[in-house]
Amino acid sequence: MNGSHALTDLEDPLWVKLPTGRYPIYVGYGLLEKPQCFEATLKGKKVFILSHPEIARIYLPSLEKTCYAAGATEVSHALVPSGDYHKTLETAANIWSALLAQGYHRDSVLITLGGGMINDLGGFCAACYLRGIKVIHCPTTLLAQVDAAIGGKTGVNHVLGKNLIGAFHQPQTVVADLSTLSTLPQREFISGLAELIKYGLTLDPPFFNWLESHIIEIMQRQPDALNHAVKQACQLKAAIVASDEKEEGQQRIVLNFGHTVAHALESILDYKQCLHGEAVAIGMIVAIRLSMEHNTVDGQLLERVMSLLKTAGLPTTLPPGITPAEILAKMKYDKKHGATKLNWVLLKALGQAFTTHATASHVIQALTATRVGTP
Ligand code: GLY
């Protein structure tokens, strides 16, 4: 494909527009080597890059070089093992200790280089360190490029549930370098497809139709298809974040479609057995079944979504051995729940999501229908 340069778009990034200011999302190929993406934040600054060993091995040297070219005065880094299992307060405390030991001050900048876990963890470290330092996210997974890196959600897991400790802390810039997807393991790449499908299902029927007809090109990581998919998802997310930055209204909560069950599953499985997108795929199926119990959508939509998820190689049934009762019990720690009621994001139609309460018996019914071997 000779279009990689044409796809790089430094002049015209997407913007997340907030009452307190705006920040760019750069999407394209080779961006980790472009100082222009970084210089507005890094000129004259001391920089700390947080990454994973396997990502750092490939991308850290060029990112460090880019930071210096963008005007950084000093660049150091810390590496943490990958996987949400390590996204804990203890890991965050180790990072704060490293920042303190190396004399990072209020004016320093933290850069995350990795997937959703490193975005959440690094964003949280930046939000709390000296009451807040600047952060730039360089997402290297599809999932982080289309979701985790945008919108300022940061946090760590608690033993009782996923992402229960955290803060909103918007990045200065998001640099989504699509070249990094070429080294992403297939299972992780596929996991990101679940979040793409979520955007189509909850917000954008034409995008859902486009995903159905281009799923093979996306899975082959064809640059034009990836570029369109990531940009469209980022645009949808940027608009939602602009309208409801801290999930205080009814807009941003929609992005949690499928996540009520997903977070419960991930926590029950100790973040080891199920990738986030895999859990979201299963969670979306449960949420569609629950929507069917509310008579808002029909079995035809369920069939379409099942078929798309299966083509993408995502799971559509609960992992064996996990009971509906176990999931229901875990869900009480979901952040969307009020003091007494379980809040759910369901579908009114393709591209239209809404929040509602669901009874425990309806939830058990939808979960039971999603067990392996259920017709
Ligand atoms: N991942 C959902 C959100 O950022 O709101």
CSV table of N, CA and C in Angstrom, one decimal, residues 46 48 74 76-78 97-104:
chain,number,residue,atom,x,y,z
A,46,LYS,N,10.6,18.0,31.1
A,46,LYS,CA,11.2,16.8,31.5
A,46,LYS,C,10.1,15.7,31.3
A,48,PHE,N,8.6,11.6,31.2
A,48,PHE,CA,8.6,10.3,31.8
A,48,PHE,C,7.7,9.4,30.9
A,74,GLU,N,14.8,16.2,29.1
A,74,GLU,CA,15.3,15.0,29.7
A,74,GLU,C,14.2,13.9,29.5
A,76,SER,N,13.1,9.9,30.6
A,76,SER,CA,13.4,8.6,31.2
A,76,SER,C,12.1,7.8,31.1
A,77,HIS,N,12.2,6.5,31.6
A,77,HIS,CA,11.0,5.7,31.4
A,77,HIS,C,10.9,4.7,32.6
A,78,ALA,N,9.7,4.1,32.7
A,78,ALA,CA,9.5,2.9,33.5
A,78,ALA,C,8.7,1.9,32.8
A,97,SER,N,6.8,6.6,43.2
A,97,SER,CA,8.1,6.6,43.8
A,97,SER,C,9.3,6.9,42.8
A,98,ALA,N,9.1,6.3,41.6
A,98,ALA,CA,10.2,6.5,40.6
A,98,ALA,C,10.2,8.0,40.2
A,99,LEU,N,9.0,8.6,40.0
A,99,LEU,CA,8.9,10.0,39.6
A,99,LEU,C,9.5,10.9,40.7
A,100,LEU,N,9.2,10.6,42.0
A,100,LEU,CA,9.8,11.4,43.1
A,100,LEU,C,11.3,11.2,43.1
A,101,ALA,N,11.8,10.0,43.0
A,101,ALA,CA,13.2,9.7,43.1
A,101,ALA,C,14.0,10.4,42.0
A,102,GLN,N,13.3,10.6,40.9
A,102,GLN,CA,14.0,11.2,39.7
A,102,GLN,C,13.7,12.7,39.6
A,103,GLY,N,13.1,13.2,40.6
A,103,GLY,CA,12.9,14.7,40.6
A,103,GLY,C,12.0,15.2,39.6
A,104,TYR,N,11.0,14.5,39.3
A,104,TYR,CA,9.9,15.0,38.3
A,104,TYR,C,9.1,16.0,39.1
